Coordinates of C-alpha atoms in Angstrom, one line a residue:
Chain A
M146 CA -18.8 34.0 -14.9
L147 CA -15.8 33.3 -12.8
D148 CA -13.1 34.7 -11.2
I149 CA -9.8 33.5 -12.6
A150 CA -6.5 34.7 -11.0
P151 CA -4.6 36.3 -13.9
P152 CA -1.7 34.2 -14.7
G153 CA 2.3 34.7 -14.0
P154 CA 4.5 36.6 -16.5
I155 CA 4.8 34.6 -19.6
D156 CA 8.4 33.9 -20.5
D157 CA 8.7 31.7 -23.7
D158 CA 9.9 33.2 -26.9
I159 CA 8.8 31.4 -30.3
R160 CA 11.9 29.6 -32.1
P161 CA 12.2 28.8 -35.8
G162 CA 9.8 26.5 -36.9
E163 CA 7.1 27.2 -33.9
K164 CA 3.5 27.8 -34.7
T165 CA 1.2 29.3 -32.6
V166 CA -3.2 29.2 -32.8
A167 CA -5.6 31.5 -31.6
L168 CA -6.7 30.3 -28.2
P169 CA -10.8 29.6 -27.6
E170 CA -12.5 32.7 -26.1
G171 CA -13.6 30.8 -22.9
F172 CA -12.3 28.1 -20.5
D173 CA -14.4 24.9 -20.4
A174 CA -13.6 24.3 -16.3
G175 CA -11.8 25.7 -13.8
L176 CA -9.1 24.3 -11.4
Y177 CA -8.7 24.9 -7.7
F178 CA -4.9 25.4 -6.8
I179 CA -4.7 23.1 -3.5
G180 CA -1.3 24.2 -2.7
R181 CA 2.5 25.3 -3.6
I182 CA 5.7 23.1 -4.3
R183 CA 8.7 24.1 -2.6
T184 CA 12.0 23.4 -4.6
P185 CA 15.5 24.4 -4.6
W186 CA 15.4 26.0 -8.3
T187 CA 14.2 29.6 -8.5
E188 CA 15.1 30.1 -12.2
R189 CA 13.9 28.1 -15.0
G190 CA 17.3 27.8 -16.5
S191 CA 18.2 25.6 -13.2
C192 CA 15.6 23.2 -13.3
P193 CA 16.1 19.7 -14.4
R194 CA 14.8 18.6 -17.5
R195 CA 13.0 15.6 -15.6
G196 CA 12.8 15.0 -11.8
D197 CA 14.6 12.0 -10.6
A198 CA 12.5 10.1 -8.1
E199 CA 15.8 8.1 -6.6
E200 CA 18.4 10.8 -6.4
G201 CA 16.5 14.3 -6.8
P202 CA 16.6 16.6 -4.2
V203 CA 13.9 16.5 -1.3
C204 CA 11.3 19.0 -2.5
T205 CA 7.8 19.8 -0.6
L206 CA 4.3 20.2 -1.2
E207 CA 2.5 22.6 0.8
I208 CA -1.2 21.6 0.8
D209 CA -3.9 24.4 1.7
P210 CA -5.4 23.7 5.0
R211 CA -8.5 23.2 3.4
W212 CA -7.5 20.0 1.9
A213 CA -5.8 18.4 5.3
E214 CA -7.9 15.5 5.7
A215 CA -7.3 14.5 2.1
L216 CA -3.8 13.6 3.3
V217 CA -5.0 10.9 5.5
G218 CA -3.1 7.4 4.3
V219 CA -0.6 9.4 2.1
E220 CA 1.9 8.3 4.5
E221 CA 1.4 4.6 3.4
C222 CA 1.8 5.6 -0.1
P223 CA 5.7 5.1 -1.4
R224 CA 4.9 6.3 -4.7
L225 CA 2.5 9.5 -5.7
Q226 CA 1.9 11.3 -9.1
V227 CA 1.8 14.9 -8.6
L228 CA 0.0 16.9 -11.2
Y229 CA 1.1 21.0 -11.1
W230 CA 0.6 24.0 -13.2
M231 CA 3.2 25.7 -15.7
N232 CA 2.0 29.2 -14.7
R233 CA 4.8 30.6 -16.7
A234 CA 4.4 28.5 -20.0
R235 CA 2.4 30.1 -22.9
R236 CA -0.5 28.1 -23.9
D237 CA -0.8 28.5 -27.7
L238 CA 2.0 26.8 -29.4
V239 CA 1.0 23.9 -31.8
L240 CA 4.6 23.3 -33.2
Q241 CA 7.5 23.5 -31.0
S242 CA 11.5 23.3 -31.5
P243 CA 12.8 22.0 -28.2
R244 CA 16.2 23.5 -27.3
H245 CA 17.4 20.1 -26.1
D246 CA 15.2 17.3 -27.6
G247 CA 15.1 16.9 -31.3
P248 CA 13.3 18.7 -34.3
T249 CA 10.4 20.3 -34.4
R250 CA 7.4 18.5 -33.2
G251 CA 3.7 18.8 -32.4
T252 CA 3.1 19.7 -28.9
F253 CA 1.3 16.4 -28.0
A254 CA 4.6 14.5 -29.1
L255 CA 6.1 16.4 -26.7
R256 CA 6.3 16.7 -22.7
S257 CA 7.4 20.4 -22.8
P258 CA 5.1 22.6 -20.2
V259 CA 4.2 24.7 -23.2
R260 CA 0.5 23.1 -24.3
P261 CA -3.0 23.9 -24.4
N262 CA -3.3 23.1 -20.7
P263 CA 0.2 23.7 -19.0
I264 CA -0.3 20.5 -16.4
A265 CA 2.8 18.9 -15.6
S266 CA 2.8 15.3 -14.2
S267 CA 5.8 13.5 -12.5
V268 CA 5.9 10.3 -10.5
V269 CA 7.8 11.0 -7.3
R270 CA 8.6 8.9 -4.0
L271 CA 7.7 9.9 -0.7
V272 CA 10.0 10.9 2.0
G273 CA 7.7 11.9 4.5
V274 CA 4.6 13.7 5.4
D275 CA 4.5 16.1 8.6
G276 CA 1.1 18.1 8.9
L277 CA 0.5 19.7 5.8
K278 CA 3.9 19.4 4.2
V279 CA 4.5 16.4 1.9
Q280 CA 8.4 15.7 1.2
V281 CA 8.9 13.9 -1.9
R282 CA 12.1 13.1 -4.5
G283 CA 11.6 13.4 -8.2
L284 CA 10.2 16.8 -9.0
D285 CA 11.8 19.1 -11.7
C286 CA 9.6 22.6 -11.2
L287 CA 10.1 26.2 -9.9
D288 CA 10.0 26.9 -6.4
G289 CA 6.3 28.0 -5.7
T290 CA 4.6 26.2 -8.7
P291 CA 1.0 25.7 -8.1
L292 CA 0.0 22.2 -6.9
V293 CA -3.2 20.7 -8.7
D294 CA -2.9 17.2 -7.5
L295 CA -1.6 14.3 -5.8
K296 CA -2.7 10.9 -5.9
V297 CA -1.3 7.5 -5.0
H298 CA 0.6 5.7 -7.9
H299 CA 0.2 2.1 -8.4
G300 CA 3.3 0.1 -9.5
Chain B
M95 CA -14.5 37.2 -15.2
L96 CA -14.5 34.4 -17.7
D97 CA -17.2 32.4 -18.8
I98 CA -16.9 28.5 -17.6
A99 CA -19.2 26.0 -19.2
P100 CA -21.5 24.4 -16.2
P101 CA -20.7 21.1 -15.4
G102 CA -22.6 18.2 -16.4
P103 CA -24.8 16.2 -13.6
I104 CA -23.0 15.0 -10.7
D105 CA -23.9 11.8 -9.3
D106 CA -21.8 10.8 -6.4
D107 CA -23.8 9.9 -3.2
I108 CA -21.7 10.3 0.1
R109 CA -20.9 6.9 1.8
P110 CA -20.5 6.1 5.5
G111 CA -17.3 7.9 6.8
E112 CA -17.0 10.3 3.8
K113 CA -16.6 13.7 4.7
T114 CA -16.7 17.2 2.4
V115 CA -15.4 20.5 2.9
A116 CA -16.4 23.7 1.2
L117 CA -14.9 24.3 -1.9
P118 CA -13.2 27.7 -2.7
E119 CA -15.2 30.5 -3.6
G120 CA -13.2 31.1 -7.1
F121 CA -11.1 29.1 -9.6
D122 CA -7.5 29.8 -9.9
A123 CA -6.8 28.7 -13.6
G124 CA -9.1 27.7 -16.5
L125 CA -9.0 24.5 -18.7
Y126 CA -9.9 24.4 -22.4
F127 CA -11.2 20.8 -23.3
I128 CA -9.1 19.9 -26.5
G129 CA -11.2 17.0 -27.6
R130 CA -13.6 14.4 -26.4
I131 CA -12.9 10.7 -25.9
R132 CA -15.1 7.9 -27.5
T133 CA -15.1 4.8 -25.8
P134 CA -17.4 1.6 -25.2
W135 CA -18.7 2.7 -22.0
T136 CA -21.8 4.5 -21.7
E137 CA -22.6 4.1 -17.8
R138 CA -20.2 4.5 -15.0
G139 CA -20.9 1.1 -13.7
S140 CA -19.5 -0.6 -16.7
C141 CA -16.3 1.3 -17.2
P142 CA -13.1 -1.0 -15.9
R143 CA -11.9 0.3 -12.7
R144 CA -8.3 0.6 -14.4
G145 CA -7.4 1.2 -18.3
D146 CA -5.6 -2.3 -19.9
A147 CA -3.1 -0.8 -22.3
E148 CA -2.5 -4.1 -23.6
E149 CA -5.7 -6.0 -23.8
G150 CA -8.2 -3.0 -23.4
P151 CA -10.6 -2.2 -26.4
V152 CA -9.4 0.6 -28.8
C153 CA -10.6 3.9 -27.6
T154 CA -10.7 7.1 -29.8
L155 CA -9.3 10.5 -28.9
E156 CA -11.0 13.1 -31.1
I157 CA -9.2 16.1 -31.5
D158 CA -10.6 19.8 -31.7
P159 CA -9.4 20.8 -35.2
R160 CA -7.9 23.8 -33.4
W161 CA -5.4 21.6 -32.3
A162 CA -4.5 19.5 -35.5
E163 CA -1.0 20.2 -35.7
A164 CA 0.1 19.7 -32.3
L165 CA -0.4 15.8 -33.1
V166 CA 2.8 16.2 -35.8
G167 CA 4.7 13.3 -34.5
V168 CA 2.2 11.6 -32.3
E169 CA 2.2 8.5 -34.6
E170 CA 6.0 7.9 -33.2
C171 CA 5.2 7.9 -29.8
P172 CA 4.3 4.0 -29.0
R173 CA 3.1 5.4 -25.5
L174 CA 1.1 8.3 -24.5
Q175 CA 0.0 9.8 -21.2
V176 CA -3.7 10.9 -21.3
L177 CA -5.3 13.7 -19.3
Y178 CA -8.9 13.8 -19.0
W179 CA -11.9 15.4 -17.0
M180 CA -14.1 13.6 -14.7
N181 CA -16.8 15.7 -15.4
R182 CA -19.2 13.8 -13.3
A183 CA -17.5 13.7 -10.1
R184 CA -17.8 16.2 -7.0
R185 CA -15.1 17.5 -6.0
D186 CA -15.6 18.5 -2.2
L187 CA -14.9 15.3 -0.5
V188 CA -11.5 15.0 1.6
L189 CA -12.4 11.5 3.0
Q190 CA -13.9 8.6 1.0
S191 CA -14.7 4.9 1.6
P192 CA -14.3 3.3 -2.0
R193 CA -16.9 0.9 -2.7
H194 CA -14.2 -1.7 -3.9
D195 CA -10.9 -0.6 -2.6
G196 CA -10.3 -1.2 1.2
P197 CA -11.1 1.4 4.2
T198 CA -11.8 5.3 4.0
R199 CA -8.7 7.4 3.5
G200 CA -7.8 10.6 2.3
T201 CA -8.6 11.6 -1.2
F202 CA -5.0 12.3 -2.1
A203 CA -3.9 8.5 -1.1
L204 CA -6.7 7.6 -3.7
R205 CA -7.0 7.3 -7.8
S206 CA -10.9 8.1 -7.4
P207 CA -12.2 10.6 -10.0
V208 CA -13.5 12.3 -7.0
R209 CA -11.2 15.0 -6.1
P210 CA -10.5 18.8 -5.8
N211 CA -9.6 18.7 -9.3
P212 CA -11.1 15.3 -11.4
I213 CA -8.4 14.8 -13.6
A214 CA -7.6 11.5 -14.5
S215 CA -4.4 10.2 -15.8
S216 CA -4.0 7.1 -18.1
V217 CA -0.6 5.8 -19.5
V218 CA -2.1 4.2 -23.0
R219 CA -0.6 2.3 -26.0
L220 CA -0.8 4.2 -29.5
V221 CA -2.9 1.9 -32.2
G222 CA -2.9 4.3 -35.0
V223 CA -3.6 8.5 -36.1
D224 CA -6.0 8.8 -38.3
G225 CA -6.4 12.8 -38.8
L226 CA -7.8 13.9 -35.9
K227 CA -8.5 10.8 -34.6
V228 CA -5.8 9.0 -32.2
Q229 CA -6.6 5.4 -31.4
V230 CA -5.3 4.2 -28.3
R231 CA -5.5 1.0 -25.8
G232 CA -5.7 1.6 -22.2
L233 CA -8.8 4.2 -21.2
D234 CA -11.2 3.4 -18.4
C235 CA -13.7 6.4 -18.9
L236 CA -17.0 7.1 -20.2
D237 CA -17.9 7.9 -23.9
G238 CA -17.8 11.6 -24.2
T239 CA -15.0 12.6 -21.5
P240 CA -13.7 15.9 -22.0
L241 CA -10.1 15.5 -23.1
V242 CA -7.7 17.7 -21.4
D243 CA -3.8 16.6 -22.5
L244 CA -2.0 14.0 -24.5
K245 CA 1.9 13.7 -24.4
V246 CA 4.4 11.4 -25.2
H247 CA 5.2 9.0 -22.1
H248 CA 8.8 7.9 -21.8
G249 CA 9.7 4.5 -20.6

């Protein structure tokens, strides 16, 4: 039995054609948030639909001090893959009707944050590393979004 | 307080130059495994270092029946991003000395499965969908690896 912090507010309404399922009773694995993401966006409506690694604004990955040494060498990684936790997305939709992205489809045929495990993935361009702060371009998420992983991206 | 299944056997030794940190006392979020991955590899030593989406063997994502409808439309996604849980990797290394990949570096400058949240990500090529089975090329993991997410990959 392990403590898991309660999720933040969930703010996804159901749209026509969408369908939910019952979630499993327990979790199969636990995540540690390794930091937070600082972005210019404080409301979901203002977030871009996809980040722009070339022209997008600089965002900052603030790494928890526990993981400081895991940043050794990141300054030499021009591209990074960032995984982050969309903590305001519901997890029980199997069919979704995207507002701006075509007809109703299954969750696995979409990149919507609404999914059983709301992990978003973006490939970003490194701007610089300053202590525990990693500056990048190419993110699309709300300010304060929990960071799950950061890894070099090849190619 | 939530049940989390115990991890499987952890089989990573520490190499020269590597460094561990104490893990946090609790988890911040929980994952649901949405299925399992069937691959030809039953020992870690036989897994490729990176999957090959063009020439690699066909592997099968076996989706849990709960999520069946989330597959609607996946048959029209030529490329998919697969997230999976490297459940045999230790989570406490901040510096790593890869066996075949250069000098000691920080975990976030590597794609090693050994990381605070051992989530691997691969872009794969769709071969076909048959009910709850999604056949793809481009994976690199052990047979039986837990599946965390599946989403269309653009570009």
